[in-house]
CSV table of C-alpha atoms and ligand atoms in Angstrom, one decimal:
chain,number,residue,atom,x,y,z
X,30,UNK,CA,-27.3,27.9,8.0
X,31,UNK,CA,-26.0,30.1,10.2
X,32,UNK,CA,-26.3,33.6,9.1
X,33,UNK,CA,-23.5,35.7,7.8
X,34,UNK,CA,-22.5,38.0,10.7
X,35,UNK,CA,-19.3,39.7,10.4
X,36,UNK,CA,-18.6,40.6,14.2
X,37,UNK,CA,-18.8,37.3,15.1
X,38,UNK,CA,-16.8,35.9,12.3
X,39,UNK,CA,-14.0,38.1,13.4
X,40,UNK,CA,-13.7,35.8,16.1
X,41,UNK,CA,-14.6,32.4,14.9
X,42,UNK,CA,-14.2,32.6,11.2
X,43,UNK,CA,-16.0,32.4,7.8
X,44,UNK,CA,-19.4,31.5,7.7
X,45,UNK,CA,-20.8,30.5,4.5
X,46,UNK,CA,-24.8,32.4,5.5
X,47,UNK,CA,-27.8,31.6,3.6
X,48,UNK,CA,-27.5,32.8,0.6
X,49,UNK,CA,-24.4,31.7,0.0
X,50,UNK,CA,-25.5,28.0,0.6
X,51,UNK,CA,-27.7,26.9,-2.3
X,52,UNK,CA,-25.1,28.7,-5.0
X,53,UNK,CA,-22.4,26.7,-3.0
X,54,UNK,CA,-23.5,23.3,-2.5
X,55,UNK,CA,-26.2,23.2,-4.7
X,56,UNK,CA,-29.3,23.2,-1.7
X,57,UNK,CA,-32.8,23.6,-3.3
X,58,UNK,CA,-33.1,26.1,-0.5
X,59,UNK,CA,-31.7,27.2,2.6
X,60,UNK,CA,-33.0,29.4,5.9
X,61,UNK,CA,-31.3,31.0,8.8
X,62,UNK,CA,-31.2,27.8,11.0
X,63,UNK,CA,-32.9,29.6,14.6
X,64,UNK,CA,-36.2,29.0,11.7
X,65,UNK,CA,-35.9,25.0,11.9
X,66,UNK,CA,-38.8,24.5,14.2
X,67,UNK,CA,-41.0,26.9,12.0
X,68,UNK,CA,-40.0,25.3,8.4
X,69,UNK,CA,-39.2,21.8,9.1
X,70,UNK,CA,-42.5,21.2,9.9
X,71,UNK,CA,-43.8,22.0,6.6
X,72,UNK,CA,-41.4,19.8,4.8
X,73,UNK,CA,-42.3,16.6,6.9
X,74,UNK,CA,-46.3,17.2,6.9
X,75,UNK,CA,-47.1,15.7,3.7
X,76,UNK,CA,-44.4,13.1,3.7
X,77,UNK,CA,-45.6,9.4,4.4
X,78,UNK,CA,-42.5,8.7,6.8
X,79,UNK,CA,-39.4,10.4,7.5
X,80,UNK,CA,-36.0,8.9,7.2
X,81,UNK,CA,-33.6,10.1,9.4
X,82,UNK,CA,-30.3,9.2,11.2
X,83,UNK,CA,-31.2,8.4,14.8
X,84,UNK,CA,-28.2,7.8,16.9
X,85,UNK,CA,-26.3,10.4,16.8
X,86,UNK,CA,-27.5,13.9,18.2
X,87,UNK,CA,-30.0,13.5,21.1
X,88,UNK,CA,-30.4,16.8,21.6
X,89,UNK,CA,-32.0,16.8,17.3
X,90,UNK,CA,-33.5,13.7,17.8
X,91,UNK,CA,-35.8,14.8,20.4
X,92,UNK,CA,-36.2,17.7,18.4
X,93,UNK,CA,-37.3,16.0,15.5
X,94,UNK,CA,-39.5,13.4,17.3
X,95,UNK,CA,-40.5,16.7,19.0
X,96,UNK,CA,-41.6,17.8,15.0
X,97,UNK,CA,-43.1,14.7,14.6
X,98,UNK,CA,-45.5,14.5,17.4
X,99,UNK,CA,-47.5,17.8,16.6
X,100,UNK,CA,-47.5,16.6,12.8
X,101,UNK,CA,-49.5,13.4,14.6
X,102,UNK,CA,-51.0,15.2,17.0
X,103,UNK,CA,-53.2,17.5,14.0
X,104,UNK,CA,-52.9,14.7,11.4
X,105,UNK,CA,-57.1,14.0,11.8
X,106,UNK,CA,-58.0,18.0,11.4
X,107,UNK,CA,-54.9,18.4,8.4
X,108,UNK,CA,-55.1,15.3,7.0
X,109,UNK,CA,-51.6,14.8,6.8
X,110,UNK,CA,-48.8,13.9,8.7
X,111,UNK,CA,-45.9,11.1,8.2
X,112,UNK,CA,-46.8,7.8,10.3
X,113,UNK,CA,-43.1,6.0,10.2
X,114,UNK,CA,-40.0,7.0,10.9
X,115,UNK,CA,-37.0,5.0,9.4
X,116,UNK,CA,-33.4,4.8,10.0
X,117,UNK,CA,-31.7,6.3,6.7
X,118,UNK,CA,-28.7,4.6,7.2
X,119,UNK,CA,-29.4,1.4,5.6
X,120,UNK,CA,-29.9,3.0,2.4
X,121,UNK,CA,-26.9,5.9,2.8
X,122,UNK,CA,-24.5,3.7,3.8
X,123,UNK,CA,-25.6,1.0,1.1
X,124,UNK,CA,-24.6,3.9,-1.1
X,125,UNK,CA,-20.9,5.3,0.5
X,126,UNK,CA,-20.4,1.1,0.2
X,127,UNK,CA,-20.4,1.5,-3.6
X,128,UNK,CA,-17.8,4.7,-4.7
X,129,UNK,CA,-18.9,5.9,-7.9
X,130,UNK,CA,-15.7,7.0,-10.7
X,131,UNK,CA,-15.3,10.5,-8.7
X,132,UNK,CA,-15.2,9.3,-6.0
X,133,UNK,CA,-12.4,6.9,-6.8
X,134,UNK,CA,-10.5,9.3,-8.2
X,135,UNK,CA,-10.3,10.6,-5.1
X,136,UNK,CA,-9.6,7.5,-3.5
X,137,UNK,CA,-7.0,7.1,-5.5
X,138,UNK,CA,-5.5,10.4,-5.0
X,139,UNK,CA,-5.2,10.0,-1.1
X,140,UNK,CA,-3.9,6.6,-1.9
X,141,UNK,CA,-1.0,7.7,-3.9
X,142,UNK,CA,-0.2,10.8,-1.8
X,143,UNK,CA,0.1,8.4,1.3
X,144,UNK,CA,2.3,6.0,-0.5
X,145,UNK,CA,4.6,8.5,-1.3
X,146,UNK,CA,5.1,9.4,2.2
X,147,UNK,CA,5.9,5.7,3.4
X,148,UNK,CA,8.7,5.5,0.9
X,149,UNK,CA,9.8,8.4,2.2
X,150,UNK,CA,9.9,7.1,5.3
X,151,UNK,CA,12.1,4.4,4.6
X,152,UNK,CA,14.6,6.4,2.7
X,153,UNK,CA,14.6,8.3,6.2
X,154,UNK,CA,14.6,6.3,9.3
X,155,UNK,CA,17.2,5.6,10.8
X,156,UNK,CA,18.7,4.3,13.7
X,157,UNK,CA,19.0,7.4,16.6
X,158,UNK,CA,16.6,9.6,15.0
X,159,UNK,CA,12.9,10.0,16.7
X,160,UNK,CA,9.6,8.3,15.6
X,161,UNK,CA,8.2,12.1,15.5
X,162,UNK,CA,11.0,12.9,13.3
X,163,UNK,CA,9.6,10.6,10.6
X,164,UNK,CA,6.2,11.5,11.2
X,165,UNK,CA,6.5,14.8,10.4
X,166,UNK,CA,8.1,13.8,7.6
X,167,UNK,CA,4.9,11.7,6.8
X,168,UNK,CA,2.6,14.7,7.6
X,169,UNK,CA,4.4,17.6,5.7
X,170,UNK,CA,4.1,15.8,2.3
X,171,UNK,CA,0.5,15.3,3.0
X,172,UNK,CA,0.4,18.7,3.7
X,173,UNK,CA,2.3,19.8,0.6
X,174,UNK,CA,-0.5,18.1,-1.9
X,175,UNK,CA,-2.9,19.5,0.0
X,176,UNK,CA,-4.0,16.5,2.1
X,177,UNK,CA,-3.8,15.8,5.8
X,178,UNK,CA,-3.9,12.9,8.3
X,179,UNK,CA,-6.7,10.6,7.8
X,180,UNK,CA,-6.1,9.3,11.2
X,181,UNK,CA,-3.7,10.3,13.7
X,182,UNK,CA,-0.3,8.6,12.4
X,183,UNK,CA,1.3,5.9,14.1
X,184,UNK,CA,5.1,6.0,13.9
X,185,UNK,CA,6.0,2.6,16.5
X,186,UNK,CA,9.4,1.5,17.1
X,187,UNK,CA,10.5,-1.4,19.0
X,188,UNK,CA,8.3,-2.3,21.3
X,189,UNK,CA,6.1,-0.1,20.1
X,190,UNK,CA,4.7,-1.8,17.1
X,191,UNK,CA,3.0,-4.5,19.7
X,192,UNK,CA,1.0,-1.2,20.9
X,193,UNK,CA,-1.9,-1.1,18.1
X,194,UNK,CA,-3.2,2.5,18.7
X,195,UNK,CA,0.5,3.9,19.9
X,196,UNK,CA,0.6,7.7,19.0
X,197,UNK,CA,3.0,9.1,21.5
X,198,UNK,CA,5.7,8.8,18.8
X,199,UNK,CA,8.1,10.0,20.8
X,200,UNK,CA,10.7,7.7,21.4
X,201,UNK,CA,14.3,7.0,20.0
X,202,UNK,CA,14.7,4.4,17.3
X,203,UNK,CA,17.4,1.7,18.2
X,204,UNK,CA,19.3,-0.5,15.1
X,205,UNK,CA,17.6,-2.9,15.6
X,206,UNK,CA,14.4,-1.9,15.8
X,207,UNK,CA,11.8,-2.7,13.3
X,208,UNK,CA,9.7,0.3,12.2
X,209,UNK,CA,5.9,0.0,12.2
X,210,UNK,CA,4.5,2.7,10.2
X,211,UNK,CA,0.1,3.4,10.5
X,212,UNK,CA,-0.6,6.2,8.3
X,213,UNK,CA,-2.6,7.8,6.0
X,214,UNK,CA,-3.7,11.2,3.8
X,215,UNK,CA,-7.3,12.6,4.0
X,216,UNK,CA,-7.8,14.7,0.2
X,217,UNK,CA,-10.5,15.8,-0.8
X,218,UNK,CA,-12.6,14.3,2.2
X,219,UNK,CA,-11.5,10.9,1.1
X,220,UNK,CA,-9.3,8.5,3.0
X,221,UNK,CA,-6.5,5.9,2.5
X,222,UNK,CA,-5.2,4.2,5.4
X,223,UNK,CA,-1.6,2.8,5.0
X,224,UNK,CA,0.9,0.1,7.2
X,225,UNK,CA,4.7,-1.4,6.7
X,226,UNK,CA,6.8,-2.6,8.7
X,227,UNK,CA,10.7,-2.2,8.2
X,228,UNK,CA,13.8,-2.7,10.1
X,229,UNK,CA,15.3,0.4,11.4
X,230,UNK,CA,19.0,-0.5,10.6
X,231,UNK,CA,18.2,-1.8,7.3
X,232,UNK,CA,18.1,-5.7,7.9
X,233,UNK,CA,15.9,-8.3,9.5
X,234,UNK,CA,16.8,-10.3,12.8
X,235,UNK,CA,16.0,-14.1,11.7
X,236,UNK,CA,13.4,-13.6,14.9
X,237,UNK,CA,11.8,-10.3,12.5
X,238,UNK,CA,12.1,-11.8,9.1
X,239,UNK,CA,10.3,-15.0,10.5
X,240,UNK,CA,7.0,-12.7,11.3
X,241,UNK,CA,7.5,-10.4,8.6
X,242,UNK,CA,7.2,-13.0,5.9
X,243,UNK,CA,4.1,-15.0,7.9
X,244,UNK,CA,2.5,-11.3,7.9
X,245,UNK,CA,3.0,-11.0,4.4
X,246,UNK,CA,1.9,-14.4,3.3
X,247,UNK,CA,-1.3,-14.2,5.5
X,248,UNK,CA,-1.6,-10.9,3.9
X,249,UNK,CA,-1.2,-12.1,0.1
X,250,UNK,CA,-3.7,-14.8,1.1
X,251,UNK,CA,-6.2,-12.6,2.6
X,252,UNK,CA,-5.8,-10.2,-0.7
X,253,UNK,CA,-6.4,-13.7,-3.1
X,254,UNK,CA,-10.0,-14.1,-1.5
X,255,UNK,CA,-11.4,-10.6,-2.7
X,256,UNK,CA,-13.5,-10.6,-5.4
X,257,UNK,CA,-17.1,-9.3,-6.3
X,258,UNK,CA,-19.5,-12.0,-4.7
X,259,UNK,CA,-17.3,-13.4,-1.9
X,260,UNK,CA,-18.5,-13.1,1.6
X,261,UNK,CA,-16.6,-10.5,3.8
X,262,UNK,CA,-15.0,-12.7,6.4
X,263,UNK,CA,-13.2,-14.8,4.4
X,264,UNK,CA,-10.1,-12.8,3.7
X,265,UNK,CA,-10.0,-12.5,7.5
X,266,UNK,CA,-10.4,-16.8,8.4
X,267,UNK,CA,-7.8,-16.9,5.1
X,268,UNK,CA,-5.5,-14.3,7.3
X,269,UNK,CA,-6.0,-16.2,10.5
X,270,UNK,CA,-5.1,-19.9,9.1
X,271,UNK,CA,-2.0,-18.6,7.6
X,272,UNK,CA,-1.0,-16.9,10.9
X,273,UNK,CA,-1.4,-19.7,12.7
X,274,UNK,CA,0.0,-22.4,10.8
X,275,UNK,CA,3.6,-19.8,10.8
X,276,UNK,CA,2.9,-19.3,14.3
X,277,UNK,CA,3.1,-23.1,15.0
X,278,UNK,CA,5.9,-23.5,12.4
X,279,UNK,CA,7.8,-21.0,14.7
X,280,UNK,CA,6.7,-23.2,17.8
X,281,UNK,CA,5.1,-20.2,19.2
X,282,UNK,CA,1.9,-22.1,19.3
X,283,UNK,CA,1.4,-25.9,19.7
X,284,UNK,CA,-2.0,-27.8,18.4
X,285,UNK,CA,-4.0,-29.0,16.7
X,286,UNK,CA,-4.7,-25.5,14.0
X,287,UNK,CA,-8.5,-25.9,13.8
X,288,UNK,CA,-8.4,-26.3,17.7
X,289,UNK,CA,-6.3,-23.2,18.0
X,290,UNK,CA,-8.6,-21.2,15.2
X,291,UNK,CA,-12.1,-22.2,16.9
X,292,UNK,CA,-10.3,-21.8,20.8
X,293,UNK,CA,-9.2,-18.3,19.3
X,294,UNK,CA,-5.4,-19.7,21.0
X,295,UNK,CA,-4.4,-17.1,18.3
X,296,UNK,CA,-5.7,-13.5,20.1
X,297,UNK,CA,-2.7,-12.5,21.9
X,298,UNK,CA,-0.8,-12.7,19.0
X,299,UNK,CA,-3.3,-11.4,16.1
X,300,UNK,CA,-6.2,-9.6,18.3
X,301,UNK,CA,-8.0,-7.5,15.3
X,302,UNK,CA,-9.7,-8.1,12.4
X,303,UNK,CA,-8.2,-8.1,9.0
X,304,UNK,CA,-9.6,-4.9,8.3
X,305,UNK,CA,-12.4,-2.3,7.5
X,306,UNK,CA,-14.6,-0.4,5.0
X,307,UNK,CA,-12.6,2.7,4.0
X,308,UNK,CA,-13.9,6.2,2.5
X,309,UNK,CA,-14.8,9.3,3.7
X,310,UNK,CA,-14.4,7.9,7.1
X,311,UNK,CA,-11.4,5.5,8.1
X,312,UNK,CA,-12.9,2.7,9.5
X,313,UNK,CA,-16.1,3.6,6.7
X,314,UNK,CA,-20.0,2.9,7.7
X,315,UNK,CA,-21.5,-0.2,6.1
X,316,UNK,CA,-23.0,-3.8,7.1
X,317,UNK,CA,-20.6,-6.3,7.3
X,318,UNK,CA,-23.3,-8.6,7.9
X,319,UNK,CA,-27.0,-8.9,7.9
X,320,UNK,CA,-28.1,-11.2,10.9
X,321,UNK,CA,-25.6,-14.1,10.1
X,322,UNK,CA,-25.0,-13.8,6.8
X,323,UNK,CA,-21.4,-12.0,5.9
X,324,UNK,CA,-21.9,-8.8,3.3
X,325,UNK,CA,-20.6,-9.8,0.0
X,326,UNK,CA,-17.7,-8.0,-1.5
X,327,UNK,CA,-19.5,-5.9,-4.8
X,328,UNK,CA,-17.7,-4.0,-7.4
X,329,UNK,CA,-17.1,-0.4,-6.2
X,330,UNK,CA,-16.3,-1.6,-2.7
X,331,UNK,CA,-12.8,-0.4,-1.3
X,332,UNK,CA,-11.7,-2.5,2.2
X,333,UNK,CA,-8.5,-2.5,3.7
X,334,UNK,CA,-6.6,-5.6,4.5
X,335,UNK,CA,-4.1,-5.4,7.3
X,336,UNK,CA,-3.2,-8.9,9.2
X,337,UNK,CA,-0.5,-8.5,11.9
X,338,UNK,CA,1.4,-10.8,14.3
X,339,UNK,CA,2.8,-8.5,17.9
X,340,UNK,CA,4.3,-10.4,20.4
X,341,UNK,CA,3.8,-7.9,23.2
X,342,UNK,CA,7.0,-8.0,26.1
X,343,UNK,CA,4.0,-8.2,28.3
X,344,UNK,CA,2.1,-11.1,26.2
X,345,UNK,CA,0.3,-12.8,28.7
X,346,UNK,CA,0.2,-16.4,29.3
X,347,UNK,CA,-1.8,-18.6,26.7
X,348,UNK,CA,-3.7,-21.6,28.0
X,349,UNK,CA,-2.0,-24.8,27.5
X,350,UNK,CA,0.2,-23.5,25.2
X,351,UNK,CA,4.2,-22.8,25.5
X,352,UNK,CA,5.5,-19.6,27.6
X,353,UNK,CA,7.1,-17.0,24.7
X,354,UNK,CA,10.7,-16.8,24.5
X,355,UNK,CA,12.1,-13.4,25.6
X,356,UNK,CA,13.7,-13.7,21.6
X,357,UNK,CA,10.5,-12.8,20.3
X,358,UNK,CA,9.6,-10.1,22.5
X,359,UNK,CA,8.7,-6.8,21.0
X,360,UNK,CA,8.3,-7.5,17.4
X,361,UNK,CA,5.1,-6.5,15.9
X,362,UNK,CA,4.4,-6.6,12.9
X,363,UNK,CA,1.3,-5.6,10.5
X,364,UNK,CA,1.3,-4.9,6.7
X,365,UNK,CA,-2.1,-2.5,5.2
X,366,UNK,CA,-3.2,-1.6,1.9
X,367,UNK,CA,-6.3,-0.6,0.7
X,368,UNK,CA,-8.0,-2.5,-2.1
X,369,UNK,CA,-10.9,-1.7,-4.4
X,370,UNK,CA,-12.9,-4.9,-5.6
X,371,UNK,CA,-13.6,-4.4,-9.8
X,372,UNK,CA,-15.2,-6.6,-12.3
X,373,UNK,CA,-12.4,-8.8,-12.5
X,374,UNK,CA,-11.6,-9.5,-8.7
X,375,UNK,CA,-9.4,-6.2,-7.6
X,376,UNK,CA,-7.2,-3.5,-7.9
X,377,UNK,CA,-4.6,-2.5,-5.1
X,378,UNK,CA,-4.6,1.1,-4.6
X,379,UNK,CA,-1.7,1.3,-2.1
X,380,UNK,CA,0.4,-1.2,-4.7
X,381,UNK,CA,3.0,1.6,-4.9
X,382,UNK,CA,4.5,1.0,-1.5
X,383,UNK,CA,6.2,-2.1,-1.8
X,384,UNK,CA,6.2,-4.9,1.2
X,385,UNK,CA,8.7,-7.8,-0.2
X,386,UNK,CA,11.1,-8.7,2.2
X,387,UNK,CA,14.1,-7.3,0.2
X,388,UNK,CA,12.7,-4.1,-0.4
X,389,UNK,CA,11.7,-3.7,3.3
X,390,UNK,CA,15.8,-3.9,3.9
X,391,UNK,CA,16.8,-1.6,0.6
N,24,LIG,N1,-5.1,3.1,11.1
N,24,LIG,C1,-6.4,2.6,11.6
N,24,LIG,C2,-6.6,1.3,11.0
N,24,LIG,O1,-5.7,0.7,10.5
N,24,LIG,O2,-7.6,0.7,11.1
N,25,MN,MN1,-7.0,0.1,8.8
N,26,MN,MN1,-4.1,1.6,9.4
């Protein structure tokens, strides 16, 4: 810990100091940390390896190989000194893969705060007001129950929606727009992570509705193939079939559909994955596979699952396959929720925003 110093916390703020820490959060024992070299030492000498993080801080790691190679250097005159050292990740992130009951409730808090906000945000939006307008919205009921952004919201009109990371938010939202909404609350260091898609004016174009209800229905698929024991890229081949059997429907595509699938004809229209492990991080640590074998789902997991279809204006040209028609130009769609796996296949956290077609134009 850094110790308490009250001149320089006049500048840069509270500091919780060393006495503080163990009565706070519960350390066996804390020091001032310019004593690391001195007591570190001790800790590691009679341990048989050390586990530790490598990968992130090169300035600590060298510092604690540094640790590491006097231990070895004395270990024939001490008698001691650790021989291994493993990456702790393996087991750590084994263990943020499984949440335990508190820290679903806080799942489930961050959940519920951020699907209040999105259906806010449709009671809101409309056409001539500004995408920052609605994510403030967003934001200041996160704020109000004491959350805050998980991620930097996405608020995408138009255009915009074919833009996956688009954060500018700063543009003017047209009636006939659709409304991509990316966002979620961070409470209680826990994460929920959010997407619909709506039309502006309060009705599909035939063009919209078309994608909307492939999205939805690759989405609903992908949600049907979660359940403890199921390998983790299934949801995401289930998304992918279902995208591109509408996207041939629509003409978009032309093929064969296992051609298009294993020739990945698909990309420039569904470029991501179907999602990621959420929790105290967004996009969460934990395998998704082990060499070739796919993680499978286990009770306690919580994944999001967030197919999308964006037919860019500046879609490129696909091999082989038919030039877009300007109709289709600018839609992009994507639909997220965040799903824990259970006993019995799976609970939807997120299930209070709704995504049916009709309540996407209420
Ligand atoms: N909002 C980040 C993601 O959906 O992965
Ligand atoms: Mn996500
Ligand atoms: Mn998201």
């Amino acid at each position: 810990m850094e110790p308490k110093d009250i001149k320089t916390e006049i500048w840069t703020g509270y500091r919780t100091g060393v006495e503080a820490a163990q009565e706070k959060y519960g350390a066996d024992i804390a020091y001032p940390i310019a004593e690391l070299a001195e007591q570190l030492p001790q800790y590691l000498k009679y341990a048989d390896r050390i586990l530790y993080r490598l990968g992130h801080d090169d300035a600590f790691n060298a510092q604690v190989i540094g640790f590491w190679q006097q231990l070895l250097r004395r270990r024939g005159r001490d008698g001691y000194a650790p021989t291994a050292i493993e990456d702790l990740s393996d087991y750590l992130h084994a263990m943020r893969l499984i949440k335990d009951p508190s820290e679903l409730q806080q799942m489930r808090r961050a959940a519920a705060i951020a699907a209040e906000a999105h259906n806010l945000a449709r009671t809101i939006a409309q056409p001539g007001m500004y995408e920052y307008e609605v994510q403030a919205a967003i934001e200041h009921l996160f704020a109000k129950q004491g959350g805050g952004v998980a991620y930097p919201s996405i608020v995408a009109s138009g255009g915009n929606s074919c833009i996956l990371h688009y954060v500018e938010n700063n543009q003017k939202m047209g009636e006939t727009d659709l409304l991509l909404i990316d966002a979620g609350c961070s409470v209680g260091y826990y994460n929920s992570d959010i997407t619909r898609t709506f039309p502006v004016g309060g009705t599909f174009t035939p063009e919209q509705k078309a994608i909307y209800e492939i999205v939805l229905e690759a989405q609903l698929a992908a949600i049907d193939c979660i359940a403890p024991g199921i390998p983790y890229n299934e949801h995401h081949d289930a998304a992918v079939r279902v995208i591109v059997e509408g996207l041939l429907d629509l003409g978009l595509l032309v093929g064969d559909i296992d051609e298009i699938i294993s020739e990945e004809k698909y990309k420039p229209f569904y470029m991501h994955k179907t999602g990621h492990w959420l929790g105290l991080d967004v996009h969460d640590v934990g395998a998704y596979k082990y060499g070739e074998d796919w993680q499978e789902l286990a009770v306690g997991n919580v994944l999001t699952v967030e197919p999308g279809i964006y037919i860019s204006p500046y879609i490129e040209p696909i091999e082989g396959q038919p030039e877009v028609d300007p109709q289709w130009h600018g839609i992009g769609v994507r639909i997220e929720d965040d799903v824990l796996v259970t006993e019995t296949g799976l609970e939807i956290l997120t299930e209070a925003v709704p995504k049916s077609v009709a309540a996407m134009e209420r």
